[in-house]
XYZ file of C-alpha atoms in Angstrom:
773
model
C 32.501 39.869 15.205
C 29.755 40.916 17.862
C 29.953 43.714 20.070
C 29.974 41.737 22.761
C 32.917 40.028 22.144
C 34.930 43.696 20.678
C 36.225 44.256 23.784
C 37.686 40.959 24.456
C 41.083 41.358 24.247
C 42.285 38.529 21.630
C 39.052 36.769 19.509
C 38.563 35.775 16.524
C 39.366 38.831 13.416
C 42.121 40.659 15.726
C 45.415 40.760 14.626
C 47.183 39.054 17.311
C 50.863 37.802 17.300
C 51.985 34.319 17.682
C 51.793 32.803 20.471
C 55.014 32.131 20.764
C 56.870 35.301 18.676
C 58.514 36.276 21.539
C 60.308 32.839 22.702
C 61.048 32.393 18.843
C 63.129 35.741 18.404
C 64.663 34.694 22.663
C 65.444 31.471 21.904
C 63.406 30.006 24.326
C 60.718 28.443 22.547
C 61.142 25.159 23.463
C 62.107 22.462 20.203
C 62.278 18.456 20.142
C 66.070 18.675 21.030
C 65.730 20.904 23.729
C 63.359 18.762 25.548
C 65.971 17.787 28.606
C 66.155 13.756 28.638
C 66.562 11.590 31.070
C 70.009 9.620 32.188
C 70.435 6.276 30.315
C 69.137 8.517 26.887
C 71.127 6.826 23.624
C 71.846 8.692 20.382
C 71.483 7.563 16.949
C 72.686 7.794 13.715
C 71.959 6.396 10.257
C 73.865 3.953 7.751
C 72.427 5.213 4.136
C 73.162 3.862 1.143
C 75.987 4.776 -1.537
C 74.040 3.541 -4.500
C 70.884 4.894 -6.180
C 70.340 1.073 -6.866
C 72.097 -2.048 -5.686
C 71.813 -5.296 -4.180
C 72.179 -5.472 -0.700
C 74.453 -8.620 -0.484
C 75.628 -8.406 3.160
C 75.490 -6.391 6.095
C 77.852 -7.129 9.025
C 77.696 -4.550 11.912
C 79.877 -6.786 14.722
C 82.299 -4.039 14.409
C 80.089 -0.738 14.994
C 78.325 -2.590 18.033
C 82.068 -3.137 19.333
C 82.730 0.341 19.044
C 82.788 2.207 22.373
C 79.204 3.013 23.756
C 77.685 1.030 20.982
C 74.465 0.150 22.824
C 72.305 -1.017 19.930
C 72.131 -1.641 16.215
C 69.271 -2.791 13.570
C 68.716 -3.637 10.193
C 65.579 -4.486 8.908
C 66.448 -8.007 10.294
C 65.808 -6.601 13.259
C 62.115 -4.943 13.455
C 59.544 -7.231 15.259
C 56.757 -6.122 13.173
C 56.192 -5.613 9.512
C 58.844 -3.349 7.801
C 56.059 -0.986 5.945
C 55.760 2.771 6.924
C 52.989 3.510 3.951
C 51.612 6.611 3.880
C 49.174 5.294 1.448
C 49.979 2.093 -0.742
C 51.870 -0.288 0.702
C 55.614 -1.730 1.253
C 57.823 1.145 1.846
C 60.148 0.106 3.989
C 61.657 1.782 6.851
C 65.004 0.239 6.526
C 66.247 -0.867 2.999
C 65.949 -5.262 3.020
C 67.523 -7.031 0.101
C 67.387 -3.843 -2.381
C 68.711 -0.397 -1.894
C 66.597 1.987 -4.477
C 68.377 4.961 -4.236
C 71.244 7.143 -2.943
C 71.038 8.130 1.149
C 68.281 5.601 1.560
C 68.425 4.263 5.161
C 69.976 0.322 6.025
C 70.701 0.460 9.395
C 70.806 2.764 12.348
C 73.528 2.768 15.590
C 72.149 3.862 19.027
C 75.282 5.008 21.447
C 75.781 6.957 24.634
C 76.841 10.287 22.593
C 75.898 11.612 19.365
C 79.714 11.497 18.407
C 79.766 7.860 19.215
C 76.857 6.496 17.410
C 77.972 8.576 13.826
C 81.705 7.385 14.461
C 80.103 3.559 15.148
C 77.685 3.539 11.848
C 81.003 4.538 9.690
C 82.063 1.320 10.717
C 78.913 -0.918 9.184
C 80.013 -3.275 6.044
C 77.784 -3.614 3.820
C 78.506 -6.097 0.547
C 76.299 -4.115 -2.463
C 75.672 -5.271 -5.911
C 75.440 -2.536 -8.245
C 72.392 -2.776 -10.323
C 71.168 -0.216 -12.763
C 69.500 2.904 -12.071
C 66.314 5.041 -13.247
C 67.064 8.221 -12.820
C 64.497 10.009 -15.106
C 61.200 10.723 -15.650
C 61.788 10.059 -19.402
C 62.811 6.666 -18.589
C 60.465 5.590 -16.538
C 58.185 6.788 -19.242
C 59.816 5.021 -22.101
C 59.826 1.609 -19.202
C 56.104 2.048 -18.178
C 57.900 2.109 -14.620
C 55.644 3.967 -12.343
C 55.053 3.587 -8.434
C 51.344 3.644 -8.787
C 48.225 3.531 -11.596
C 48.673 6.728 -13.561
C 45.702 8.832 -13.772
C 43.201 10.289 -15.794
C 40.831 12.808 -16.309
C 39.062 13.690 -19.546
C 35.736 15.850 -20.618
C 34.530 16.011 -24.093
C 35.989 15.194 -27.282
C 39.692 15.933 -27.525
C 40.615 14.426 -30.470
C 37.939 15.624 -32.513
C 38.063 19.621 -31.236
C 41.832 19.079 -31.454
C 41.449 18.309 -34.930
C 39.149 20.915 -35.811
C 40.619 23.976 -33.644
C 41.396 26.806 -35.441
C 44.644 26.807 -34.232
C 47.057 24.415 -32.621
C 50.029 24.292 -30.844
C 52.197 21.521 -28.573
C 54.870 21.997 -25.797
C 57.059 20.956 -22.931
C 58.114 22.320 -19.835
C 60.674 21.014 -17.099
C 59.903 21.951 -13.421
C 62.098 20.706 -10.655
C 61.602 19.419 -7.161
C 62.589 21.606 -3.855
C 63.760 20.353 -0.828
C 61.692 21.873 2.534
C 65.010 22.749 4.439
C 62.845 23.119 7.213
C 64.688 25.228 10.353
C 64.301 22.126 12.538
C 65.613 18.875 10.720
C 63.951 15.891 11.162
C 63.610 14.299 15.043
C 62.380 12.276 17.607
C 62.823 10.474 21.261
C 61.554 7.607 21.616
C 61.023 6.513 24.817
C 59.579 2.602 26.289
C 57.392 2.133 28.848
C 55.705 -0.478 30.759
C 55.075 -3.604 29.447
C 54.836 -3.047 25.153
C 54.057 1.018 25.934
C 56.064 3.449 23.409
C 55.814 6.984 24.063
C 57.170 9.122 20.978
C 58.284 12.572 20.761
C 58.112 13.754 17.093
C 59.033 16.681 15.267
C 55.675 15.919 13.115
C 52.936 17.302 11.129
C 50.851 13.593 11.756
C 50.829 12.511 14.798
C 48.730 9.580 14.404
C 50.668 8.612 10.923
C 53.448 8.513 13.695
C 51.632 6.608 15.399
C 50.278 3.748 12.894
C 53.872 3.778 11.292
C 55.784 2.917 15.083
C 53.175 0.515 15.624
C 54.034 -1.619 12.834
C 57.015 -1.808 12.765
C 57.493 -3.008 16.550
C 54.084 -5.473 15.927
C 52.306 -3.545 18.154
C 48.141 -2.254 18.552
C 47.479 1.718 18.324
C 47.105 2.136 21.739
C 50.301 0.913 22.730
C 51.980 4.630 20.804
C 52.313 7.476 22.171
C 52.702 9.758 20.028
C 53.563 13.765 20.857
C 54.536 17.094 19.292
C 54.252 20.647 21.072
C 56.347 22.485 17.758
C 57.939 21.900 14.964
C 60.179 24.104 13.629
C 59.406 24.333 10.161
C 57.705 21.788 8.194
C 55.853 22.691 4.525
C 55.117 19.288 3.827
C 58.047 17.508 4.490
C 56.720 16.033 7.645
C 53.615 14.476 6.754
C 55.255 11.327 6.198
C 59.191 11.401 6.175
C 58.760 12.234 9.998
C 57.079 8.417 10.490
C 60.393 7.182 8.735
C 63.187 9.353 12.125
C 60.426 8.177 14.343
C 60.006 4.315 13.501
C 63.627 3.555 13.536
C 64.269 5.701 16.460
C 61.488 3.441 18.070
C 62.985 0.007 17.485
C 66.636 1.375 18.464
C 64.378 1.727 21.872
C 62.422 -1.402 22.082
C 66.131 -3.123 20.982
C 67.795 -1.241 24.179
C 65.221 -0.739 26.328
C 66.344 2.928 26.760
C 65.303 5.774 25.204
C 66.823 7.291 22.072
C 66.818 10.107 20.364
C 67.504 10.537 16.369
C 67.926 13.745 14.794
C 69.495 13.782 11.206
C 72.939 16.334 10.512
C 71.692 18.905 6.962
C 73.518 16.708 4.776
C 71.686 13.529 5.489
C 68.444 14.954 5.939
C 68.612 16.149 2.099
C 69.877 12.774 1.092
C 66.934 10.763 2.962
C 63.734 12.002 3.100
C 61.492 13.312 0.036
C 60.902 16.686 -1.919
C 58.644 18.640 -3.787
C 57.799 16.530 -7.417
C 59.871 17.505 -10.471
C 57.129 17.218 -13.247
C 58.142 17.050 -16.653
C 54.889 18.361 -18.736
C 53.642 17.813 -22.098
C 50.701 19.917 -23.716
C 49.000 20.169 -27.076
C 46.275 23.145 -26.938
C 43.781 24.153 -29.588
C 42.320 27.498 -29.500
C 40.517 30.301 -31.555
C 41.985 33.353 -33.012
C 40.825 35.121 -29.861
C 42.353 33.038 -27.663
C 39.423 31.248 -26.047
C 40.650 27.748 -25.344
C 39.149 24.551 -27.260
C 41.041 22.148 -26.548
C 43.904 20.528 -24.582
C 45.635 17.059 -23.641
C 47.665 17.758 -21.049
C 50.524 14.939 -19.811
C 51.739 15.961 -16.059
C 54.372 12.894 -15.449
C 56.078 13.717 -12.054
C 59.197 11.553 -10.844
C 57.824 9.811 -7.497
C 60.637 8.367 -6.391
C 61.382 4.709 -5.259
C 58.037 4.456 -3.737
C 54.677 6.154 -4.191
C 55.178 7.142 -0.662
C 52.359 10.639 -1.819
C 52.884 10.607 -4.908
C 48.743 9.025 -6.293
C 47.455 12.116 -4.208
C 49.762 14.422 -5.334
C 49.086 13.631 -9.307
C 45.630 14.015 -7.840
C 45.569 17.146 -6.681
C 47.725 19.083 -9.934
C 45.639 17.615 -12.414
C 42.612 19.381 -10.011
C 44.190 22.128 -10.486
C 45.451 22.282 -14.379
C 42.687 24.523 -14.909
C 43.341 26.836 -12.770
C 40.521 29.908 -13.256
C 39.846 28.546 -16.682
C 37.143 26.855 -18.662
C 38.401 23.851 -20.692
C 35.713 22.552 -22.538
C 37.610 19.940 -24.043
C 40.114 18.319 -21.526
C 42.267 15.004 -21.495
C 45.026 15.529 -18.076
C 46.828 12.313 -17.879
C 48.684 11.781 -14.707
C 51.957 9.747 -14.894
C 53.613 8.746 -11.618
C 57.220 7.782 -12.437
C 59.320 5.512 -10.529
C 63.074 6.631 -10.069
C 65.712 5.618 -8.702
C 65.974 9.348 -6.185
C 64.286 9.426 -3.023
C 60.629 9.070 -2.469
C 59.202 12.525 -3.161
C 56.248 13.759 -1.175
C 54.216 16.457 -0.091
C 54.812 19.660 -0.570
C 53.037 23.198 0.369
C 51.145 23.233 -2.626
C 51.047 19.316 -3.223
C 50.845 18.990 -6.848
C 49.179 22.432 -7.946
C 51.854 24.215 -8.177
C 52.839 21.750 -11.018
C 49.656 22.368 -12.201
C 49.255 25.580 -12.544
C 52.649 25.987 -14.062
C 51.198 23.816 -17.049
C 48.009 26.027 -17.876
C 50.008 29.608 -17.353
C 52.895 27.906 -19.361
C 49.448 27.407 -22.198
C 48.172 30.722 -21.734
C 51.210 32.575 -22.379
C 52.072 30.666 -25.451
C 48.790 31.180 -26.877
C 49.162 35.060 -26.272
C 52.605 35.074 -27.529
C 51.241 33.310 -30.899
C 48.417 35.241 -31.533
C 50.222 38.522 -30.281
C 48.119 39.444 -27.645
C 48.402 40.313 -24.160
C 48.373 37.575 -21.586
C 46.089 38.950 -19.156
C 43.707 39.326 -22.145
C 43.659 35.569 -23.199
C 43.335 35.018 -19.023
C 40.509 37.011 -18.902
C 38.921 35.365 -22.217
C 38.891 31.912 -20.579
C 38.251 32.406 -17.194
C 35.647 30.351 -14.965
C 32.388 32.306 -15.582
C 29.396 33.240 -13.203
C 26.187 30.847 -14.526
C 27.872 29.652 -17.172
C 31.202 27.914 -18.302
C 31.414 27.072 -14.516
C 32.122 23.341 -14.197
C 35.351 21.827 -13.547
C 37.247 19.022 -15.820
C 36.529 16.519 -12.453
C 33.102 17.750 -12.500
C 32.449 20.254 -9.401
C 30.919 23.139 -10.212
C 32.023 27.111 -9.366
C 30.040 28.484 -6.849
C 32.086 31.117 -5.241
C 33.687 32.909 -7.654
C 35.363 36.278 -7.401
C 38.261 36.034 -9.691
C 37.574 38.851 -12.018
C 37.130 41.153 -8.899
C 40.517 40.156 -7.837
C 41.818 40.517 -10.586
C 40.347 44.010 -10.842
C 41.485 44.950 -7.400
C 44.970 44.034 -8.556
C 44.589 46.361 -11.571
C 43.623 48.965 -9.412
C 45.768 49.153 -6.777
C 48.822 48.481 -8.722
C 48.175 50.465 -12.338
C 49.014 48.124 -13.905
C 48.358 49.935 -17.582
C 50.974 52.581 -16.293
C 52.838 49.662 -14.746
C 52.932 47.816 -18.357
C 54.036 51.563 -19.498
C 57.141 52.252 -17.450
C 58.231 48.501 -18.729
C 58.469 49.738 -22.041
C 59.725 52.626 -21.709
C 62.965 51.301 -19.363
C 63.274 48.254 -21.725
C 63.585 50.956 -24.926
C 66.728 52.543 -22.870
C 68.589 49.516 -22.132
C 70.444 47.032 -24.042
C 71.485 44.490 -21.564
C 69.226 44.862 -18.634
C 65.377 43.660 -19.436
C 62.796 44.454 -17.678
C 59.631 41.948 -17.300
C 56.056 41.988 -16.198
C 53.962 39.730 -15.249
C 50.530 38.837 -13.091
C 49.072 35.549 -11.654
C 45.862 34.859 -10.929
C 45.090 31.832 -8.527
C 42.636 29.713 -7.953
C 43.238 26.767 -5.193
C 40.620 24.171 -3.504
C 40.583 23.723 -0.139
C 40.280 20.076 1.475
C 41.877 17.179 1.187
C 40.908 15.058 -1.903
C 40.472 12.141 -0.136
C 37.440 12.779 2.040
C 37.878 10.553 4.861
C 40.959 12.962 5.944
C 38.487 15.917 6.366
C 37.522 15.198 9.972
C 39.192 16.924 13.139
C 38.353 16.289 16.671
C 39.415 19.104 19.876
C 39.367 18.730 23.651
C 38.602 21.437 25.607
C 38.941 21.992 29.426
C 37.387 24.708 31.907
C 39.114 25.339 35.290
C 37.107 26.566 38.467
C 39.544 29.408 38.620
C 38.375 30.402 35.038
C 41.550 28.588 32.886
C 41.038 26.840 30.376
C 43.373 24.065 28.083
C 42.298 23.958 24.599
C 44.004 20.490 22.958
C 42.857 19.438 19.219
C 44.550 17.144 16.437
C 46.802 20.205 14.756
C 49.814 20.880 14.640
C 51.976 23.894 15.203
C 54.560 24.468 12.822
C 54.968 28.348 12.432
C 52.214 28.680 11.023
C 49.757 30.257 13.607
C 47.482 27.320 14.244
C 47.623 27.222 17.797
C 46.908 30.956 18.078
C 44.117 31.079 15.770
C 41.973 28.308 17.408
C 43.008 29.327 20.288
C 41.319 32.471 19.069
C 38.406 30.811 18.677
C 38.278 29.717 21.911
C 37.817 32.954 23.308
C 35.516 34.337 20.840
C 32.990 32.000 22.260
C 34.021 32.007 25.851
C 33.951 35.404 25.425
C 37.181 35.561 28.283
C 40.668 37.490 27.158
C 43.005 35.342 25.208
C 45.849 34.660 27.715
C 43.207 32.629 29.853
C 43.905 29.566 27.336
C 46.644 27.830 27.036
C 46.980 25.238 24.067
C 48.458 22.075 25.065
C 50.739 19.989 22.651
C 49.351 17.616 20.125
C 48.732 13.708 21.749
C 47.632 10.632 20.331
C 46.399 10.281 23.771
C 44.365 13.546 23.864
C 42.516 12.997 20.561
C 43.161 9.971 18.786
C 42.676 9.672 15.171
C 43.614 12.526 13.223
C 44.217 14.288 9.939
C 47.784 15.768 9.098
C 48.031 19.298 9.629
C 48.049 19.651 5.693
C 46.416 20.860 3.087
C 45.460 24.030 3.903
C 43.278 23.371 6.277
C 44.030 23.380 10.056
C 42.061 25.917 11.270
C 38.928 24.962 9.046
C 39.221 21.667 11.037
C 39.897 22.148 14.182
C 38.639 25.821 15.125
C 35.368 24.249 13.952
C 36.108 21.339 16.447
C 36.842 23.314 19.319
C 34.062 25.908 18.336
C 31.991 22.791 19.418
C 33.300 21.656 22.365
C 32.846 24.649 23.198
C 29.755 25.578 22.307
C 28.893 22.115 24.653
C 30.590 23.407 27.408
C 28.793 27.042 26.994
C 25.796 25.246 27.300
C 26.200 23.806 30.697
C 27.487 26.870 31.742
C 24.565 28.513 30.391
C 21.920 26.827 32.650
C 23.921 26.932 35.539
C 24.110 30.869 35.035
C 20.213 30.694 34.697
C 19.528 28.575 37.429
C 21.856 30.978 39.558
C 20.204 34.490 38.494
C 16.772 32.756 38.143
C 16.266 33.306 34.544
C 15.541 31.714 30.916
C 18.139 30.931 29.428
C 17.836 33.477 26.800
C 18.484 36.006 29.189
C 22.198 34.365 29.736
C 24.975 36.883 28.193
C 29.024 35.970 28.075
C 30.780 39.105 27.471
C 33.904 40.866 28.815
C 35.380 37.868 31.074
C 31.606 37.418 33.054
C 28.405 35.866 32.183
C 25.664 39.154 32.520
C 21.978 38.671 33.721
C 20.486 41.739 32.985
C 22.455 44.248 35.355
C 23.637 41.347 37.295
C 26.913 39.557 36.770
C 29.778 36.663 38.165
C 32.647 36.447 36.294
C 33.538 33.330 34.092
C 35.712 32.198 36.539
C 32.833 32.555 39.385
C 30.439 29.834 36.726
C 33.239 28.124 36.251
C 33.495 26.628 40.307
C 29.669 27.336 40.786
C 29.185 24.817 36.937
C 32.248 22.118 39.611
C 29.725 22.904 43.073
C 26.589 21.725 40.889
C 28.585 18.825 39.164
C 28.466 20.303 35.821
C 30.947 18.629 33.526
C 33.456 21.429 32.460
C 35.155 19.218 30.147
C 33.561 18.466 25.848
C 35.149 16.522 23.184
C 34.309 18.153 20.175
C 34.453 16.455 16.776
C 34.366 18.219 12.851
C 34.108 16.995 9.367
C 33.681 18.868 6.123
C 30.086 18.478 4.475
C 29.521 18.572 0.453
C 32.474 17.105 -0.533
C 32.892 12.854 -2.054
C 35.086 11.853 -4.545
C 35.439 9.109 -7.232
C 38.945 7.769 -7.103
C 38.021 5.669 -10.542
C 36.524 8.279 -12.890
C 38.502 11.366 -11.142
C 35.005 13.048 -10.739
C 33.702 14.681 -8.216
C 33.646 17.771 -5.445
C 37.036 16.978 -4.032
C 36.539 20.813 -2.502
C 34.317 22.739 0.198
C 35.281 26.016 -1.639
C 38.111 28.033 -3.661
C 40.142 30.301 -2.478
C 41.583 32.907 -4.985
C 44.173 35.590 -5.357
C 46.350 37.387 -7.586
C 49.922 39.056 -8.178
C 51.804 41.520 -10.121
C 55.732 40.937 -10.151
C 58.582 42.664 -11.505
C 61.496 41.698 -12.519
C 65.603 42.775 -13.864
C 67.667 40.491 -15.993
C 71.421 40.588 -16.635
C 71.009 39.456 -20.807
C 75.526 39.324 -19.855
C 75.141 36.783 -16.395
C 71.084 35.400 -16.939
C 70.853 36.902 -12.960
C 67.830 37.891 -12.312
C 66.321 39.846 -9.593
C 62.605 40.429 -8.457
C 62.383 44.157 -8.309
C 58.749 44.588 -7.127
C 55.837 42.737 -6.588
C 51.797 43.606 -5.370
C 49.851 40.533 -4.227
C 46.070 40.464 -3.467
C 44.661 37.541 -1.325
C 41.383 36.324 -0.501
C 40.918 35.390 3.232
C 37.208 34.880 3.605
C 37.078 36.853 6.897
C 40.536 36.916 8.406
C 40.765 35.349 11.904
C 43.653 36.894 12.332
C 44.891 40.014 9.842
C 48.495 39.488 10.624
C 48.905 35.495 10.530
C 47.609 35.572 7.195
C 49.608 38.446 6.517
C 52.600 36.137 7.536
C 52.008 33.272 5.445
C 51.357 35.136 2.787
C 54.050 36.847 2.499
C 56.533 33.440 3.235
C 54.450 31.436 1.014
C 55.254 33.914 -1.834
C 59.108 33.684 -1.186
C 59.878 30.523 -0.951
C 57.301 30.020 -4.268
C 59.703 32.307 -5.548
C 62.758 29.902 -4.520
C 61.082 27.225 -5.716
C 61.150 28.955 -9.229
C 64.462 30.626 -9.162
C 67.389 29.411 -6.876
C 66.677 25.838 -5.608
C 67.780 23.732 -8.137
C 68.178 20.479 -6.692
C 71.234 18.353 -8.804
C 71.881 14.512 -9.559
C 75.333 13.192 -10.693
C 75.210 10.255 -13.428
C 75.245 7.468 -10.405
C 72.144 9.079 -9.249
C 73.979 10.927 -5.905
C 72.490 14.086 -4.547
C 75.293 17.105 -5.032
C 72.907 20.101 -4.287
C 72.526 19.142 -0.360
C 73.692 22.106 1.829
C 73.242 26.005 1.823
C 76.937 26.192 0.067
C 75.190 24.518 -2.947
C 71.205 24.765 -2.300
C 70.503 28.286 -2.823
C 67.167 28.833 -0.579
C 65.931 32.659 -0.994
C 68.036 35.334 1.626
C 66.627 38.249 3.008
C 67.843 40.134 -0.306
C 66.463 38.066 -2.346
C 62.658 39.825 -0.857
C 61.296 42.422 -3.442
C 62.246 45.648 -2.019
C 58.960 46.619 -3.341
C 56.675 44.212 -1.522
C 53.216 44.992 -0.792
C 50.451 42.601 0.269
C 46.720 43.163 0.973
C 43.667 41.288 2.522
C 40.510 41.111 -0.182
C 38.637 43.513 2.092
C 34.350 42.244 2.427
C 34.529 39.131 1.610
C 33.324 36.638 4.358
C 33.696 32.781 2.873
C 30.614 31.789 0.837
C 30.792 28.561 2.372
C 29.690 27.873 6.220
C 33.597 27.818 7.526
C 34.275 29.071 10.990
C 33.751 32.804 11.193
C 33.896 32.515 7.425
C 37.505 32.320 7.469
C 39.237 30.583 4.365
C 43.441 29.010 4.252
C 45.901 30.595 3.264
C 48.774 28.552 4.133
C 49.736 27.149 0.784
C 47.108 29.339 -1.426
C 50.047 32.178 -1.984
C 52.564 30.045 -3.006
C 51.470 29.592 -6.649
C 51.171 33.919 -6.550
C 55.160 33.279 -7.002
C 54.351 31.822 -10.155
C 54.487 35.591 -11.842
C 58.245 35.722 -10.766
C 58.751 32.954 -13.261
C 56.224 34.434 -15.900
C 57.864 37.693 -15.727
C 61.431 36.704 -16.621
C 59.860 35.017 -19.387
C 58.463 38.304 -20.540
C 61.833 40.273 -20.236
C 63.649 37.394 -22.520
C 60.468 38.095 -24.820
C 61.555 41.721 -24.810
C 64.724 40.912 -26.721
C 63.413 39.482 -29.423
C 59.710 38.540 -31.502
C 57.187 38.755 -29.257
C 55.132 36.322 -30.613
C 57.360 33.309 -29.736
C 56.802 32.194 -26.196
C 60.716 31.959 -24.108
C 61.508 28.141 -23.567
C 62.300 28.303 -20.054
C 62.647 25.565 -17.739
C 61.933 25.984 -13.670
C 64.159 26.646 -11.615
C 65.256 30.009 -14.025
C 68.198 29.865 -12.739
C 71.585 32.518 -14.801
C 72.516 29.381 -16.481
C 68.975 28.565 -17.579
C 68.073 32.255 -18.587
C 71.141 32.552 -21.252
C 69.948 29.319 -22.555
C 66.798 30.567 -23.361
C 67.990 34.052 -24.032
C 70.458 32.901 -26.926
C 67.593 30.040 -27.567
C 64.934 33.092 -28.302
C 67.536 34.949 -30.775
C 68.107 31.877 -32.548
C 64.272 31.301 -33.200
C 64.095 35.112 -34.320
C 66.496 34.594 -36.753
C 64.793 31.603 -38.361
């Protein structure tokens, strides 16, 4: 931050509170369900399939339509446009037409004068199903070669030959489960028909443009007839990228039929049944290595449970392949990605977007090698780290130019005193026969940018008013992550005005068109740059006006502390704004930004998909009860690379939240389907997200100091939304370390994720049995 702007309240790099923080904690923040509705607004409810796979023989909604207060009822046959809301591929219906492909799939929807009436009428829908045999597991889908999109492969070197000549070789497999987004605000949309064919939609969505397209497809309208707005979401985590389109689309079709506003919000039970999750993966590996632990070759299969349709699975799988190297140079590799089709809900985007599963795979391989050789895991890691100027090209052909993983790992080692910490764990375990402790570290290298280059663009709209107040609008959406305040700080920095002079308005497709989703951790990078470019245009115009007024060259004009200076003379920002208006100079500008240097070849899975990498490292200490399988995280130490943070307070919150969410995925959040394909864990009583008492009692988070982004990002900051989630893999590895302390340390425990008490007990018994052999 320059000296001139250091005195500005809320400029970039300042630890400013979230713009809605007070409103959040006092209940004043208005979410979509809090928006006052106009008279005549209808409430809607869904009719969900009770079968994982069945043919629809007949749908009779007459009883539902005759129920008190019901004014509209729809099935796939009532959709006036095309019944397809696919985000990437095609043929992904909003309402099932001839066949249902998962338990909980929407089949019909009812709109009535009250929510209770709509839900009661939905129960009267008479649907005749012919049950069909479902495919419920990844293994069955693999055996049938049943996929939602073509399998993917990433190859470098001569894998078979390198494996055959490797001094040592190991093979194994791992399963990691999915994860429900469990956002506090469920899926909700409010659709209001306007004049002629216009449709306005308030949607709790990360991707207003995708909702706009989905609604337009369903109604058979051009995009300019549909306006989508969102002020804030009560959490999203990827679950409101494509899934929100289902809800908004159904609400819009009901509104189109009834010619009245329709609100559709899902209760938690329906939300968990009907909407997608993080992808479960089956991981199989065959690795060759030498006596020092250097990986010679790796053949890795990542099989993802895509659910019933493609949704985001192709892109999630690509992202998993691009992160299966994590921080390690792999000279000969074959990564195979299998997008398996099953009769479960279509899995979708989730924080990390395949990266966590890919990293879990390679960390399992690294640990297995270390155990086999009797070496410390951290030693094997360092021997395989990417180098600087050598061993620095990823399996997809991108050179790692900003490598700081050694520095990050060294800083974690120093600040946490890992050597002493490890000794304490060993000493504790020697004296404790039942409770065992484990300690593990986790390095992270996470790529930033969408793998699809076209998505790496953003627009912003900035207005300066004659009183000096500013309105900012951009294509990013606010879901609690602090995007709005960060981009507002960029505007404050450029104009050198206090942050409270700036208002961020609701994201709208009518203001900034053709937006990308707020995802891939790129919200600040993209929208911050777009806002910067818009502000620079206005500032240049205001500078000309000021220079003319003061009769000085433009180079002598300085914006500082809410004033514009020409030497010792000055006017306030508001006075220059008013003067610009008097001079008929525009105080409005649209900014645009596209990420440079990136490219990707989908046919070969090669290119430069990322503008830069974010690095981090964590150490976690856990304790397990060997009689019950229960585990507890006792301490966590995190080091996170944020570049030159736009807002350290916001970034620290994101790091801590991501870590705890990652803990949940790997320890307690178990999605369980029965033999008929019905999800049985669909509420807080059966689906266990981390609570406040699950947060480590000792929890230290540090931002890496003096590490500005080498890439030309917005004020040299780095993305922070997703990378810290992978640091939580240290918790899962620490549980494995605790299990390993019970027996031969040269054996790697077999532990799937999440590491529930049952799985921990099974892993303990397996470890003891293998040691006896």
